[in-house]
PDB file of C-alpha atoms in Angstrom:
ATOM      1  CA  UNK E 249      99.036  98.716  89.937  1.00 83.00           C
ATOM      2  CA  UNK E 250     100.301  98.333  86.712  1.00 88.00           C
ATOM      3  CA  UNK E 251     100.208 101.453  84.570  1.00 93.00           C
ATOM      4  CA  UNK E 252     100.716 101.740  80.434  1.00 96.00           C
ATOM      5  CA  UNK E 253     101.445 104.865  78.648  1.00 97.00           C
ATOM      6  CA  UNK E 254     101.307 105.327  74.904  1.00 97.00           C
ATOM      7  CA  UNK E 255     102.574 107.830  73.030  1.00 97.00           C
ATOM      8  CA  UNK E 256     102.098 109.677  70.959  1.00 97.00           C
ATOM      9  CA  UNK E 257      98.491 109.567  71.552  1.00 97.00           C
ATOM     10  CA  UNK E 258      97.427 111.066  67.720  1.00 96.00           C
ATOM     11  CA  UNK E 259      99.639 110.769  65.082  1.00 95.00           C
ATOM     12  CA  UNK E 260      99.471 111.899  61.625  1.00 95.00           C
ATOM     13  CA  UNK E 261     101.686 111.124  59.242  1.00 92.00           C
ATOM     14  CA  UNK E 262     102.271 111.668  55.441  1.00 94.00           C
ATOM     15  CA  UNK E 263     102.644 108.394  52.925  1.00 95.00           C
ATOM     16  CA  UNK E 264     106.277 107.209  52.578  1.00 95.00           C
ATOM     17  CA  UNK E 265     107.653 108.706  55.921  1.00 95.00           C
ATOM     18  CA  UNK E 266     108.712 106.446  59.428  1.00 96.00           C
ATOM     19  CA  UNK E 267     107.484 106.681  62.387  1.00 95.00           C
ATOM     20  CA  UNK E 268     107.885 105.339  65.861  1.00 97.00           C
ATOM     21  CA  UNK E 269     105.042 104.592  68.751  1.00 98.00           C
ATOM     22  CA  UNK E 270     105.995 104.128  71.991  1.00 98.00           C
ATOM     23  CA  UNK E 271     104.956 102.051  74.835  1.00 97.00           C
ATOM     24  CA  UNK E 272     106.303 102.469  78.115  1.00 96.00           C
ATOM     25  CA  UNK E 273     104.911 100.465  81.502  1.00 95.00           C
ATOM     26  CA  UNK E 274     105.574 100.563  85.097  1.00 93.00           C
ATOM     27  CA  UNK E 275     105.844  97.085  86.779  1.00 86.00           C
ATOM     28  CA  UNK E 276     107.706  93.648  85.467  1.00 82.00           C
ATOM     29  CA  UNK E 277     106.363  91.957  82.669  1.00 80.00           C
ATOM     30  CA  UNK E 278     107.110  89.181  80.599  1.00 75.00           C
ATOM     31  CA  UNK E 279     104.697  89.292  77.543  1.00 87.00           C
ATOM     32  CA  UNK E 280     103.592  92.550  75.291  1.00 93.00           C
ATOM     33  CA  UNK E 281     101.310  92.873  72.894  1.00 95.00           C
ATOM     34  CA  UNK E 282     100.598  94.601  69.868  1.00 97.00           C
ATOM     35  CA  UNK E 283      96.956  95.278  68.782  1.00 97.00           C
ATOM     36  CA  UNK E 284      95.559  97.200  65.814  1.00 98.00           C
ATOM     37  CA  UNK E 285      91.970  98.443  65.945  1.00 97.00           C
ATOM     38  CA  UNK E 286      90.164  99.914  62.788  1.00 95.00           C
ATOM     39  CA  UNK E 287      87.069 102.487  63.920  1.00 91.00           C
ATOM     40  CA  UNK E 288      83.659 100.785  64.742  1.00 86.00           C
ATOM     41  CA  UNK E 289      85.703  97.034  64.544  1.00 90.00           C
ATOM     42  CA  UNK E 290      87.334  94.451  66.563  1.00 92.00           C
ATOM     43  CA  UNK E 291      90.837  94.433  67.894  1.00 95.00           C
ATOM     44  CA  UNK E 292      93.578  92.333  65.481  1.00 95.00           C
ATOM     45  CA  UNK E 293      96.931  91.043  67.238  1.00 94.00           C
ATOM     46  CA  UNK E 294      99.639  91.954  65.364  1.00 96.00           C
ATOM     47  CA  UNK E 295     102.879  91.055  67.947  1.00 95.00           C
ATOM     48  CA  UNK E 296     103.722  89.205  71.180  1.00 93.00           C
ATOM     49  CA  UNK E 297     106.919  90.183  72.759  1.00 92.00           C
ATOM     50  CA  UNK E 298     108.148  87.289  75.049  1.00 86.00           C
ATOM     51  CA  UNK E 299     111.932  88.173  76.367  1.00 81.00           C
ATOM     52  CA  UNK E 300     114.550  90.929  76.514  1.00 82.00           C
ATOM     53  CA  UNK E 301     115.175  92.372  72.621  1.00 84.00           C
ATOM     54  CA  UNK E 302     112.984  90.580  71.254  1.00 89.00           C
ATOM     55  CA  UNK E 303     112.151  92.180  68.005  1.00 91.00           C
ATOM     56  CA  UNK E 304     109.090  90.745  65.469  1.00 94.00           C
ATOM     57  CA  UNK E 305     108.263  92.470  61.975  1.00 96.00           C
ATOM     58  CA  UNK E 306     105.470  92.401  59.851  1.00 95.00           C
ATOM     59  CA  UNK E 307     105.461  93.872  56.702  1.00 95.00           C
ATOM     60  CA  UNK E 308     106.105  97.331  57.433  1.00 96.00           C
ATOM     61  CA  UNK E 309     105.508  97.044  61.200  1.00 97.00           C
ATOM     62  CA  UNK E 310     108.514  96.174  63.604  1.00 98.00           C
ATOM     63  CA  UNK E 311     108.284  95.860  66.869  1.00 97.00           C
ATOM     64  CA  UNK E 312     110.661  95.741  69.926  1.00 96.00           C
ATOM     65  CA  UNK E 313     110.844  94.946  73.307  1.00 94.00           C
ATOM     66  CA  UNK E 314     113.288  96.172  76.582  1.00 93.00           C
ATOM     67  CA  UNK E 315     112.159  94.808  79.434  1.00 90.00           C
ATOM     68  CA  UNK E 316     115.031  96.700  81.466  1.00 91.00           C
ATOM     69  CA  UNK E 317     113.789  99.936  80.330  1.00 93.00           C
ATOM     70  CA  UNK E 318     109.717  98.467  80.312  1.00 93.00           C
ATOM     71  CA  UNK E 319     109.362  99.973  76.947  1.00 95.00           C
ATOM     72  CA  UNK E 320     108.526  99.027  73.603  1.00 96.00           C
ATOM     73  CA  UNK E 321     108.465 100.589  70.032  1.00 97.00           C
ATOM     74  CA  UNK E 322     106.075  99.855  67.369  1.00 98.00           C
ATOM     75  CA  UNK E 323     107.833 101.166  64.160  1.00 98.00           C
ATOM     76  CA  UNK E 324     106.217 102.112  60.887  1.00 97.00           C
ATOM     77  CA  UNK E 325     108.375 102.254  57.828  1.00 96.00           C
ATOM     78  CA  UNK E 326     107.258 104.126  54.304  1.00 94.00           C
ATOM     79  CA  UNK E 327     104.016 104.338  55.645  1.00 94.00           C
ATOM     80  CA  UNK E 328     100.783 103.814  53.629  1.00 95.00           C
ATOM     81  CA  UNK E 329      97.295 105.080  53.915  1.00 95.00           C
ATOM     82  CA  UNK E 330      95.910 101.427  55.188  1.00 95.00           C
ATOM     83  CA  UNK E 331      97.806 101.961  57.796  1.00 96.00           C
ATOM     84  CA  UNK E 332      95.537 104.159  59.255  1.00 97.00           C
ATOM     85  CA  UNK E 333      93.792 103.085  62.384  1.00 97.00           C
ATOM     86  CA  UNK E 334      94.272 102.955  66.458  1.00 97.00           C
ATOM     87  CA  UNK E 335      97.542 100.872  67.429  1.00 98.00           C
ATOM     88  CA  UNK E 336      97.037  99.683  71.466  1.00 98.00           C
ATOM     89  CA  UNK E 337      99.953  97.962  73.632  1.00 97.00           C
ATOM     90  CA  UNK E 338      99.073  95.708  75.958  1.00 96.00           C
ATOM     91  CA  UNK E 339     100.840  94.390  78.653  1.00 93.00           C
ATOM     92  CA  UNK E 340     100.336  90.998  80.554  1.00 88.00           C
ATOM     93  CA  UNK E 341     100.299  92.253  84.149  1.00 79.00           C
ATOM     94  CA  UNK E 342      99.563  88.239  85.801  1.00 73.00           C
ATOM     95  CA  UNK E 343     101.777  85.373  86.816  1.00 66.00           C
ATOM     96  CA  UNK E 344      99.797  83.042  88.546  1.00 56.00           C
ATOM     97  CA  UNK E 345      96.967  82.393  86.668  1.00 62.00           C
ATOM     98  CA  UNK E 346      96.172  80.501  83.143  1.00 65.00           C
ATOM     99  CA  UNK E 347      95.177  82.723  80.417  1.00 71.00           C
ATOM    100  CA  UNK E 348      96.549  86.718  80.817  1.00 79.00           C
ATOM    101  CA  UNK E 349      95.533  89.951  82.111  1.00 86.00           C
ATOM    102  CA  UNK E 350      96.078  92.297  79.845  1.00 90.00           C
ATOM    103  CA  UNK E 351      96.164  96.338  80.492  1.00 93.00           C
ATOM    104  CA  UNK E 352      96.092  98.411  77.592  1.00 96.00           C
ATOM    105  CA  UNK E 353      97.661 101.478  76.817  1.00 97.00           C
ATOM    106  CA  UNK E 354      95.496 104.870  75.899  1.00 97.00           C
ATOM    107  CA  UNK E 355      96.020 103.705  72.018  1.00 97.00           C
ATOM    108  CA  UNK E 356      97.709 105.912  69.557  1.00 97.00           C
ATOM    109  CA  UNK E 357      95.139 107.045  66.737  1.00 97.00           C
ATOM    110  CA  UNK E 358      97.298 107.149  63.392  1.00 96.00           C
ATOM    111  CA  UNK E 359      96.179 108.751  60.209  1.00 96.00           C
ATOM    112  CA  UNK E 360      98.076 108.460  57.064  1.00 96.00           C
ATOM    113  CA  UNK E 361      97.832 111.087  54.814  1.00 93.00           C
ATOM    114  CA  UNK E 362      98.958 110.957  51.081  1.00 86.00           C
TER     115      UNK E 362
ATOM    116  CA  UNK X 941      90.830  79.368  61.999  1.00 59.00           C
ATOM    117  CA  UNK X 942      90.853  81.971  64.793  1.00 63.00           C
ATOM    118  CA  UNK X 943      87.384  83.182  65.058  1.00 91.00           C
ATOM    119  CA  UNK X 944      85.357  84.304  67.972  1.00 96.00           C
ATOM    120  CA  UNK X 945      82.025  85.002  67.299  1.00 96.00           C
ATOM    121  CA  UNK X 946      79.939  87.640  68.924  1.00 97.00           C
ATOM    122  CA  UNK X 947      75.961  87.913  68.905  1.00 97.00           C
ATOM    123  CA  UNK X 948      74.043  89.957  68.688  1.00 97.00           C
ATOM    124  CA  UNK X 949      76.091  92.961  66.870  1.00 96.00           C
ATOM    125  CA  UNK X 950      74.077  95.501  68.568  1.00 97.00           C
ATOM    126  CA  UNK X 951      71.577  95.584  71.025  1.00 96.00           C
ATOM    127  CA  UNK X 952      69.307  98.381  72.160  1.00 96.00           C
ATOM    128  CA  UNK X 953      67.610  98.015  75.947  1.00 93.00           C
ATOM    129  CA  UNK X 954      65.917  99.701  78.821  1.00 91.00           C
ATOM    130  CA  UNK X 955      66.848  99.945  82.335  1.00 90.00           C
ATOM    131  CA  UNK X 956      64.156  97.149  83.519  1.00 89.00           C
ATOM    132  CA  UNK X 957      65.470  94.912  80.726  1.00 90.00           C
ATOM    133  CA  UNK X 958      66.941  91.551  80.945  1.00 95.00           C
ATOM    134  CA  UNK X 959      69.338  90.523  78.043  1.00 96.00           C
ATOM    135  CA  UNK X 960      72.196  88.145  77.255  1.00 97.00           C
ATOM    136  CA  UNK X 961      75.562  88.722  75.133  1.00 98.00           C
ATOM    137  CA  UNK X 962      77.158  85.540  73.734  1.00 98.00           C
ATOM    138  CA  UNK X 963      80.303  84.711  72.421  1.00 98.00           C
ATOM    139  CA  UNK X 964      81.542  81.484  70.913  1.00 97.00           C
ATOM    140  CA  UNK X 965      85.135  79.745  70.051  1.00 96.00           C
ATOM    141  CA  UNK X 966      85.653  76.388  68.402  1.00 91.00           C
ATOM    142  CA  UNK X 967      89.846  76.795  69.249  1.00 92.00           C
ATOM    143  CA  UNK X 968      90.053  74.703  71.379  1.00 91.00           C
ATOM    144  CA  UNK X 969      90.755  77.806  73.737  1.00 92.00           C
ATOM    145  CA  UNK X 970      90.009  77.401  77.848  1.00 91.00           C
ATOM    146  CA  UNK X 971      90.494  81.205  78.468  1.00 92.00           C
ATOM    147  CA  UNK X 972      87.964  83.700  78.072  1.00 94.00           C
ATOM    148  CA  UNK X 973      87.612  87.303  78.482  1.00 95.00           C
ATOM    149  CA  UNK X 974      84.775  89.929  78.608  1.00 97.00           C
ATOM    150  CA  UNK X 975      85.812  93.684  78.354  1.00 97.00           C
ATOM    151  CA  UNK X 976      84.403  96.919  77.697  1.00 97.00           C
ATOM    152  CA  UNK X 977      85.385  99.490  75.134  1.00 97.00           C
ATOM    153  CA  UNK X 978      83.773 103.000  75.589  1.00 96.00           C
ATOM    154  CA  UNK X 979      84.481 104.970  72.566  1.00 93.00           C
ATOM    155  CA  UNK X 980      88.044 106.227  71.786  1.00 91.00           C
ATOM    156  CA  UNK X 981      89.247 104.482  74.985  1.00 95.00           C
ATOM    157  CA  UNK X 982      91.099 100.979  75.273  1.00 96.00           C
ATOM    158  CA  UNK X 983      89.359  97.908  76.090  1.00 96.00           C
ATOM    159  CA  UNK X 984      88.676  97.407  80.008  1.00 95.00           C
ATOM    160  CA  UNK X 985      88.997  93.711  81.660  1.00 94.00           C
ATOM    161  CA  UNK X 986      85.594  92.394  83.131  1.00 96.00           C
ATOM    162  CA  UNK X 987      85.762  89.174  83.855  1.00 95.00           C
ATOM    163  CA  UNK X 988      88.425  85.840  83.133  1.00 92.00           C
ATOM    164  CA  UNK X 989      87.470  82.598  82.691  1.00 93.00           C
ATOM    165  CA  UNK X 990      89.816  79.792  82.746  1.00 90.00           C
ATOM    166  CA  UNK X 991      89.099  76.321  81.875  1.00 90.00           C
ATOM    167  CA  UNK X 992      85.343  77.335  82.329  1.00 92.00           C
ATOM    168  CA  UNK X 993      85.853  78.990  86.080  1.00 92.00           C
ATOM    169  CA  UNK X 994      85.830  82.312  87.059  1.00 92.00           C
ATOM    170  CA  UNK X 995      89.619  83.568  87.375  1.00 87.00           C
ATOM    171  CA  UNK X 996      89.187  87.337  87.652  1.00 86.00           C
ATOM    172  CA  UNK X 997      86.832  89.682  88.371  1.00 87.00           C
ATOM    173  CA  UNK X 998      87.505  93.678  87.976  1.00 87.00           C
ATOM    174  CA  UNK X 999      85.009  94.891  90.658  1.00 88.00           C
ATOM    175  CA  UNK X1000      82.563  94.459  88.279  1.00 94.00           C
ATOM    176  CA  UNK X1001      79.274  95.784  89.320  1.00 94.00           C
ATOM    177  CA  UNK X1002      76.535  92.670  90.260  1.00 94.00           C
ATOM    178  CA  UNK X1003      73.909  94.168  87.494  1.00 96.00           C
ATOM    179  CA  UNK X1004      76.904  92.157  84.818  1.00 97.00           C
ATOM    180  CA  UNK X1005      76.872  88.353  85.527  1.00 97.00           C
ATOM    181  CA  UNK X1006      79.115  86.274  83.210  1.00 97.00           C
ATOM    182  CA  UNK X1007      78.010  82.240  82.708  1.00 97.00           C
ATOM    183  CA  UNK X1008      80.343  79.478  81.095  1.00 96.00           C
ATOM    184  CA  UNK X1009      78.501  77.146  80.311  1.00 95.00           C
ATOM    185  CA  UNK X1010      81.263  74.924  78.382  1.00 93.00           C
ATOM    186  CA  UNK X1011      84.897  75.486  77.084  1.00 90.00           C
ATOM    187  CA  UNK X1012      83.554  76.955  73.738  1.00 95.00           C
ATOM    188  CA  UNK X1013      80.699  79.463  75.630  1.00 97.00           C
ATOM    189  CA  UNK X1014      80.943  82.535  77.288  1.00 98.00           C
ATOM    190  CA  UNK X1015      77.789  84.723  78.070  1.00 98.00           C
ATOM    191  CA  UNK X1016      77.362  87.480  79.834  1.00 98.00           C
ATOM    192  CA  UNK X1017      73.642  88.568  81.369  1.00 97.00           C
ATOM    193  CA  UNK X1018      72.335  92.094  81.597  1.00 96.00           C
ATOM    194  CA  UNK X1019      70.354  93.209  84.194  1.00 95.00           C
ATOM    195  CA  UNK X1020      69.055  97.113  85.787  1.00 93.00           C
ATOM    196  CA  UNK X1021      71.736  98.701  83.704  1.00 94.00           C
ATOM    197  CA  UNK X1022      72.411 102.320  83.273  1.00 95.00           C
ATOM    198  CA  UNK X1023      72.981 104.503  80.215  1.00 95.00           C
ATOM    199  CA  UNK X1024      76.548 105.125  81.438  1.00 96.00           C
ATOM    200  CA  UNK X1025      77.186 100.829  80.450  1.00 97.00           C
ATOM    201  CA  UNK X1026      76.331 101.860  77.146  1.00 97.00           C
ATOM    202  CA  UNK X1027      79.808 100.734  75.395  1.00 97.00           C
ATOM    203  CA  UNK X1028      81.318  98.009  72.758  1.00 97.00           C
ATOM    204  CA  UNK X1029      81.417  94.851  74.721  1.00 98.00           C
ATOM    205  CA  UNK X1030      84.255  92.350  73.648  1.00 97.00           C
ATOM    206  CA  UNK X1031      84.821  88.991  74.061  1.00 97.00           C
ATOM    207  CA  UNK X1032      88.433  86.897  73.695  1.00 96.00           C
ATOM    208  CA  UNK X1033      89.601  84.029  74.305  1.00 95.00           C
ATOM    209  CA  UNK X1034      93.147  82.723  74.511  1.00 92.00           C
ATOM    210  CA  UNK X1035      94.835  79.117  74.547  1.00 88.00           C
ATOM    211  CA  UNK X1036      95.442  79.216  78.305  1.00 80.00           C
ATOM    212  CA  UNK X1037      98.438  77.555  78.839  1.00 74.00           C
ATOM    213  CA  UNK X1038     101.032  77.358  77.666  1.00 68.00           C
ATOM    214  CA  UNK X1039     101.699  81.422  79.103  1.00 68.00           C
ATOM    215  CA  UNK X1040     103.777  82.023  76.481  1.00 63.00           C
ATOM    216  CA  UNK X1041     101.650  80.983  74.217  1.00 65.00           C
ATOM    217  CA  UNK X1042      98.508  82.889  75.323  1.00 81.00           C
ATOM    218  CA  UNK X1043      97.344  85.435  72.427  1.00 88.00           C
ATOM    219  CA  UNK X1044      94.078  86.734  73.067  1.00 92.00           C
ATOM    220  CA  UNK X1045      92.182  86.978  70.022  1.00 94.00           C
ATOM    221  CA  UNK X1046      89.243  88.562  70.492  1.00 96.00           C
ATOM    222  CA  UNK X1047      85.761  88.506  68.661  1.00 96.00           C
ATOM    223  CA  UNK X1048      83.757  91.535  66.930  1.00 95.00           C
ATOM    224  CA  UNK X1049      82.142  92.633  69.449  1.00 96.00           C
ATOM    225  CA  UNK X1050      78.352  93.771  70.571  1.00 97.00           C
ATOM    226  CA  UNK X1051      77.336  97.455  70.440  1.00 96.00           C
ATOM    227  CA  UNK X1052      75.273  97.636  73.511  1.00 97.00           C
ATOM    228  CA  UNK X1053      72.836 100.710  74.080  1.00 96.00           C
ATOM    229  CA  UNK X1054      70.821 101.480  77.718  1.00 96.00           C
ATOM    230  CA  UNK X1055      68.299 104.104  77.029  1.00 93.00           C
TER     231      UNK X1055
END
């Protein structure tokens, strides 16, 4: 059974510091995802992390991939208040099947405080 | 455009009732996905559909019974549920194939409530 831990779980950070999230899960995999979810809304994609050190950013967001180790980081740089909100990982945890099975991580709440 | 839409936004019912949730995609998509989200937990797979059959099914209890009707429809019907089912219900859908391709993107979601 595929299994994916997050961590830390709550986070709460001041404006204008880094931070990482990680994202650690237990069986092979070759697609991750990153999702954001603001509270009471829907969830928006922010990465997909195909191969081996694979690394995507946005804005001031980067995210990274080791498939050896089955992690992956979610890095926030200078951090700003809309940053706030729930980050999930999500791993793709099918191969023979169209479309993907996703298992999500516990989510790591993130407040930003000025 | 990468909308899913999701109707109704909340819905309120009884254990005796009967009611639908529907969710629509004009992506050209021929995945879909039904989870749950109970609050301040992740989202929970239901049911897959791909290219309008069903692909997966989570042990879903019978009292949930998804319908695709077509490649842009998903529904899912509600029947002798319990307060515990009470949750955020999300639909996604996702190209498919290519794999590598295959974001989910998922739609807003209904707030259901069993009373």
């Amino acid at each position: 059974e595929l299994k994916v831990e997050q961590n830390p779980l709550f986070l709460s950070m001041q404006e204008g510091k880094n931070y990482t999230i990680y994202c650690n899960y237990s069986t092979t995999s070759d697609r991750l995802y990153w999702y954001r979810q603001d509270p009471g809304k829907s969830l928006e994609s922010l990465f997909v992390l195909l191969s081996n050190g694979a690394v995507k950013q946005e804005g001031r967001l980067m995210a990274s991939l080791d498939t050896k180790a089955r992690l992956s980081t979610l890095h926030i740089t200078a951090a700003v208040h809309d940053l706030s909100a729930t980050y999930f990982c999500a791993v793709d945890g099918t191969k023979e099947t169209s479309g993907s099975r996703l298992t999500f991580g516990e989510g790591t709440q993130l407040t930003v405080n000025p | 455009d990468t909308e899913v839409t999701q109707t109704p936004k909340h819905l309120v019912m009884g254990m005796t009732n009967k009611k639908s949730l529907k969710c629509e995609q004009h992506m050209g998509h021929r995945a879909m996905y039904w989870y749950k989200q109970k609050a301040k937990k992740p989202p929970e797979l239901m049911f897959v559909y791909s290219y309008e059959k069903l692909s997966i099914n989570e042990s879903v209890p019978s009292r949930f019974s998804p319908e695709c009707p077509n490649s842009s429809l998903l529904n899912l019907h509600l029947h002798a549920l319990q307060p515990e089912d009470s949750a955020l219900y999300l639909c996604a859908s996702s190209q498919g194939l290519p794999r590598w391709a295959d974001t989910q993107y998922f739609g807003p979601g209904t707030r259901l409530t069993v009373l």
